[in-house]
Amino acid sequence: MPAERIHLSGFLFGLLCAVMFGFAVGAVWMVPSMMFGRALPALVLPAGWILGVVVRRWLRFRGATGALLAAVATLIAAAYTACLVAAASISGMMGVGLAQAMSDAGPAMLIELARLAQGPGDIVLALAGAVLAALVAWPLRARGRHAH
């Protein structure tokens, strides 16, 4: 099978879709985090697996491009969830709704609070989730073909 060429417009659309899927998975990831009242960084592994499958099966990007998009989507999901956990903490401490807390804090403060809340283990888990997503997005046939 000849190598498929990816045009810039197709890649940009795929990147946009991968980013949106990352945000969607991050929002779904937030549900159990709110149920347990704390961040659940280990959920980056199933999130990465899901995003790898999405990029491979739905977005149909193959090889290194698909692996890169899946890894980026996973890191976006992890960062978005960290920001949402920070917003939920502010919301609980101040006694306001989540949307109000997000609006009052603003993106810069939420990103900084999320960054401060990340420990070394959280970062390692996020990177492991990104690697898992990349491996899942890389089709098995391509892995075997490049090994020769």
mmCIF file of N, CA, C and O in Angstrom, residues 42-56 66-68 70-72 74-75 124-139 143:
data_model
loop_
_atom_site.group_PDB
_atom_site.id
_atom_site.type_symbol
_atom_site.label_atom_id
_atom_site.label_comp_id
_atom_site.label_asym_id
_atom_site.label_seq_id
_atom_site.Cartn_x
_atom_site.Cartn_y
_atom_site.Cartn_z
ATOM 1 N N ALA A 42 -4.089 9.004 37.699
ATOM 2 C CA ALA A 42 -3.903 7.692 37.072
ATOM 3 C C ALA A 42 -4.897 7.459 35.935
ATOM 4 O O ALA A 42 -4.662 6.589 35.093
ATOM 5 N N LEU A 43 -5.966 8.233 35.888
ATOM 6 C CA LEU A 43 -6.926 8.072 34.795
ATOM 7 C C LEU A 43 -6.376 8.550 33.459
ATOM 8 O O LEU A 43 -7.037 8.401 32.437
ATOM 9 N N VAL A 44 -5.167 9.112 33.456
ATOM 10 C CA VAL A 44 -4.552 9.508 32.191
ATOM 11 C C VAL A 44 -4.242 8.277 31.340
ATOM 12 O O VAL A 44 -4.232 8.361 30.113
ATOM 13 N N LEU A 45 -4.040 7.120 31.973
ATOM 14 C CA LEU A 45 -3.736 5.913 31.197
ATOM 15 C C LEU A 45 -4.934 5.444 30.376
ATOM 16 O O LEU A 45 -4.800 5.248 29.158
ATOM 17 N N PRO A 46 -6.133 5.274 30.973
ATOM 18 C CA PRO A 46 -7.272 4.937 30.103
ATOM 19 C C PRO A 46 -7.636 6.068 29.143
ATOM 20 O O PRO A 46 -8.086 5.818 28.019
ATOM 21 N N ALA A 47 -7.419 7.308 29.563
ATOM 22 C CA ALA A 47 -7.690 8.438 28.660
ATOM 23 C C ALA A 47 -6.767 8.376 27.449
ATOM 24 O O ALA A 47 -7.196 8.595 26.310
ATOM 25 N N GLY A 48 -5.496 8.075 27.676
ATOM 26 C CA GLY A 48 -4.552 7.953 26.569
ATOM 27 C C GLY A 48 -4.917 6.808 25.637
ATOM 28 O O GLY A 48 -4.834 6.943 24.409
ATOM 29 N N TRP A 49 -5.344 5.693 26.216
ATOM 30 C CA TRP A 49 -5.749 4.561 25.391
ATOM 31 C C TRP A 49 -6.942 4.937 24.525
ATOM 32 O O TRP A 49 -6.961 4.651 23.318
ATOM 33 N N ILE A 50 -7.928 5.600 25.128
ATOM 34 C CA ILE A 50 -9.124 6.013 24.378
ATOM 35 C C ILE A 50 -8.744 6.974 23.255
ATOM 36 O O ILE A 50 -9.200 6.834 22.114
ATOM 37 N N LEU A 51 -7.900 7.954 23.550
ATOM 38 C CA LEU A 51 -7.520 8.928 22.524
ATOM 39 C C LEU A 51 -6.685 8.288 21.423
ATOM 40 O O LEU A 51 -6.790 8.679 20.255
ATOM 41 N N GLY A 52 -5.871 7.296 21.760
ATOM 42 C CA GLY A 52 -5.130 6.582 20.727
ATOM 43 C C GLY A 52 -6.062 5.851 19.775
ATOM 44 O O GLY A 52 -5.876 5.871 18.551
ATOM 45 N N VAL A 53 -7.082 5.220 20.333
ATOM 46 C CA VAL A 53 -8.069 4.521 19.501
ATOM 47 C C VAL A 53 -8.841 5.523 18.639
ATOM 48 O O VAL A 53 -9.081 5.284 17.454
ATOM 49 N N VAL A 54 -9.218 6.643 19.218
ATOM 50 C CA VAL A 54 -9.972 7.659 18.472
ATOM 51 C C VAL A 54 -9.159 8.180 17.291
ATOM 52 O O VAL A 54 -9.672 8.287 16.168
ATOM 53 N N VAL A 55 -7.901 8.476 17.522
ATOM 54 C CA VAL A 55 -7.069 9.012 16.432
ATOM 55 C C VAL A 55 -6.875 7.950 15.342
ATOM 56 O O VAL A 55 -6.941 8.256 14.155
ATOM 57 N N ARG A 56 -6.654 6.723 15.749
ATOM 58 C CA ARG A 56 -6.403 5.668 14.763
ATOM 59 C C ARG A 56 -7.663 5.286 14.002
ATOM 60 O O ARG A 56 -7.647 5.155 12.781
ATOM 61 N N GLY A 66 -0.276 10.146 13.433
ATOM 62 C CA GLY A 66 -1.329 9.709 14.349
ATOM 63 C C GLY A 66 -0.820 9.598 15.771
ATOM 64 O O GLY A 66 -1.502 9.979 16.722
ATOM 65 N N ALA A 67 0.397 9.073 15.929
ATOM 66 C CA ALA A 67 0.975 8.941 17.264
ATOM 67 C C ALA A 67 1.168 10.308 17.909
ATOM 68 O O ALA A 67 0.863 10.501 19.092
ATOM 69 N N LEU A 68 1.646 11.262 17.131
ATOM 70 C CA LEU A 68 1.850 12.619 17.653
ATOM 71 C C LEU A 68 0.522 13.263 18.042
ATOM 72 O O LEU A 68 0.403 13.860 19.123
ATOM 73 N N ALA A 70 -2.286 11.783 18.885
ATOM 74 C CA ALA A 70 -2.838 11.110 20.062
ATOM 75 C C ALA A 70 -2.116 11.550 21.334
ATOM 76 O O ALA A 70 -2.749 11.782 22.375
ATOM 77 N N ALA A 71 -0.792 11.679 21.267
ATOM 78 C CA ALA A 71 -0.027 12.111 22.439
ATOM 79 C C ALA A 71 -0.387 13.546 22.823
ATOM 80 O O ALA A 71 -0.576 13.846 24.010
ATOM 81 N N VAL A 72 -0.505 14.415 21.836
ATOM 82 C CA VAL A 72 -0.877 15.817 22.110
ATOM 83 C C VAL A 72 -2.271 15.879 22.720
ATOM 84 O O VAL A 72 -2.508 16.612 23.692
ATOM 85 N N THR A 74 -3.763 13.648 24.489
ATOM 86 C CA THR A 74 -3.706 13.135 25.852
ATOM 87 C C THR A 74 -3.135 14.178 26.810
ATOM 88 O O THR A 74 -3.654 14.367 27.920
ATOM 89 N N LEU A 75 -2.089 14.866 26.386
ATOM 90 C CA LEU A 75 -1.519 15.916 27.243
ATOM 91 C C LEU A 75 -2.497 17.072 27.430
ATOM 92 O O LEU A 75 -2.575 17.661 28.513
ATOM 93 N N VAL A 124 4.891 12.334 35.394
ATOM 94 C CA VAL A 124 5.310 11.041 34.844
ATOM 95 C C VAL A 124 4.100 10.273 34.318
ATOM 96 O O VAL A 124 4.157 9.673 33.235
ATOM 97 N N LEU A 125 3.004 10.296 35.063
ATOM 98 C CA LEU A 125 1.789 9.616 34.593
ATOM 99 C C LEU A 125 1.263 10.247 33.302
ATOM 100 O O LEU A 125 0.819 9.530 32.399
ATOM 101 N N ALA A 126 1.287 11.565 33.211
ATOM 102 C CA ALA A 126 0.815 12.234 31.990
ATOM 103 C C ALA A 126 1.683 11.846 30.800
ATOM 104 O O ALA A 126 1.157 11.564 29.700
ATOM 105 N N LEU A 127 2.986 11.795 30.998
ATOM 106 C CA LEU A 127 3.873 11.386 29.908
ATOM 107 C C LEU A 127 3.660 9.918 29.547
ATOM 108 O O LEU A 127 3.690 9.556 28.365
ATOM 109 N N ALA A 128 3.426 9.073 30.548
ATOM 110 C CA ALA A 128 3.140 7.662 30.276
ATOM 111 C C ALA A 128 1.835 7.515 29.492
ATOM 112 O O ALA A 128 1.741 6.692 28.574
ATOM 113 N N GLY A 129 0.831 8.314 29.838
ATOM 114 C CA GLY A 129 -0.429 8.293 29.096
ATOM 115 C C GLY A 129 -0.246 8.740 27.657
ATOM 116 O O GLY A 129 -0.849 8.175 26.737
ATOM 117 N N ALA A 130 0.617 9.753 27.451
ATOM 118 C CA ALA A 130 0.884 10.226 26.090
ATOM 119 C C ALA A 130 1.610 9.154 25.279
ATOM 120 O O ALA A 130 1.302 8.937 24.104
ATOM 121 N N VAL A 131 2.558 8.460 25.908
ATOM 122 C CA VAL A 131 3.267 7.376 25.212
ATOM 123 C C VAL A 131 2.294 6.236 24.890
ATOM 124 O O VAL A 131 2.321 5.681 23.778
ATOM 125 N N LEU A 132 1.429 5.902 25.831
ATOM 126 C CA LEU A 132 0.426 4.861 25.581
ATOM 127 C C LEU A 132 -0.483 5.254 24.422
ATOM 128 O O LEU A 132 -0.779 4.433 23.544
ATOM 129 N N ALA A 133 -0.924 6.507 24.396
ATOM 130 C CA ALA A 133 -1.781 6.972 23.300
ATOM 131 C C ALA A 133 -1.055 6.860 21.969
ATOM 132 O O ALA A 133 -1.642 6.443 20.963
ATOM 133 N N ALA A 134 0.223 7.232 21.950
ATOM 134 C CA ALA A 134 0.994 7.143 20.712
ATOM 135 C C ALA A 134 1.135 5.697 20.253
ATOM 136 O O ALA A 134 1.008 5.403 19.055
ATOM 137 N N LEU A 135 1.377 4.790 21.188
ATOM 138 C CA LEU A 135 1.508 3.378 20.821
ATOM 139 C C LEU A 135 0.197 2.788 20.313
ATOM 140 O O LEU A 135 0.182 2.006 19.359
ATOM 141 N N VAL A 136 -0.901 3.172 20.933
ATOM 142 C CA VAL A 136 -2.206 2.670 20.494
ATOM 143 C C VAL A 136 -2.573 3.249 19.126
ATOM 144 O O VAL A 136 -3.155 2.560 18.293
ATOM 145 N N ALA A 137 -2.216 4.494 18.879
ATOM 146 C CA ALA A 137 -2.546 5.127 17.599
ATOM 147 C C ALA A 137 -1.711 4.561 16.453
ATOM 148 O O ALA A 137 -2.130 4.613 15.299
ATOM 149 N N TRP A 138 -0.526 4.030 16.766
ATOM 150 C CA TRP A 138 0.340 3.469 15.733
ATOM 151 C C TRP A 138 -0.199 2.097 15.357
ATOM 152 O O TRP A 138 -0.254 1.208 16.196
ATOM 153 N N PRO A 139 -0.606 1.869 14.100
ATOM 154 C CA PRO A 139 -1.198 0.582 13.738
ATOM 155 C C PRO A 139 -0.187 -0.558 13.868
ATOM 156 O O PRO A 139 0.994 -0.388 13.617
ATOM 157 N N ARG A 143 3.941 -1.192 12.753
ATOM 158 C CA ARG A 143 5.016 -1.512 13.699
ATOM 159 C C ARG A 143 5.812 -2.708 13.185
ATOM 160 O O ARG A 143 7.029 -2.709 13.210
#
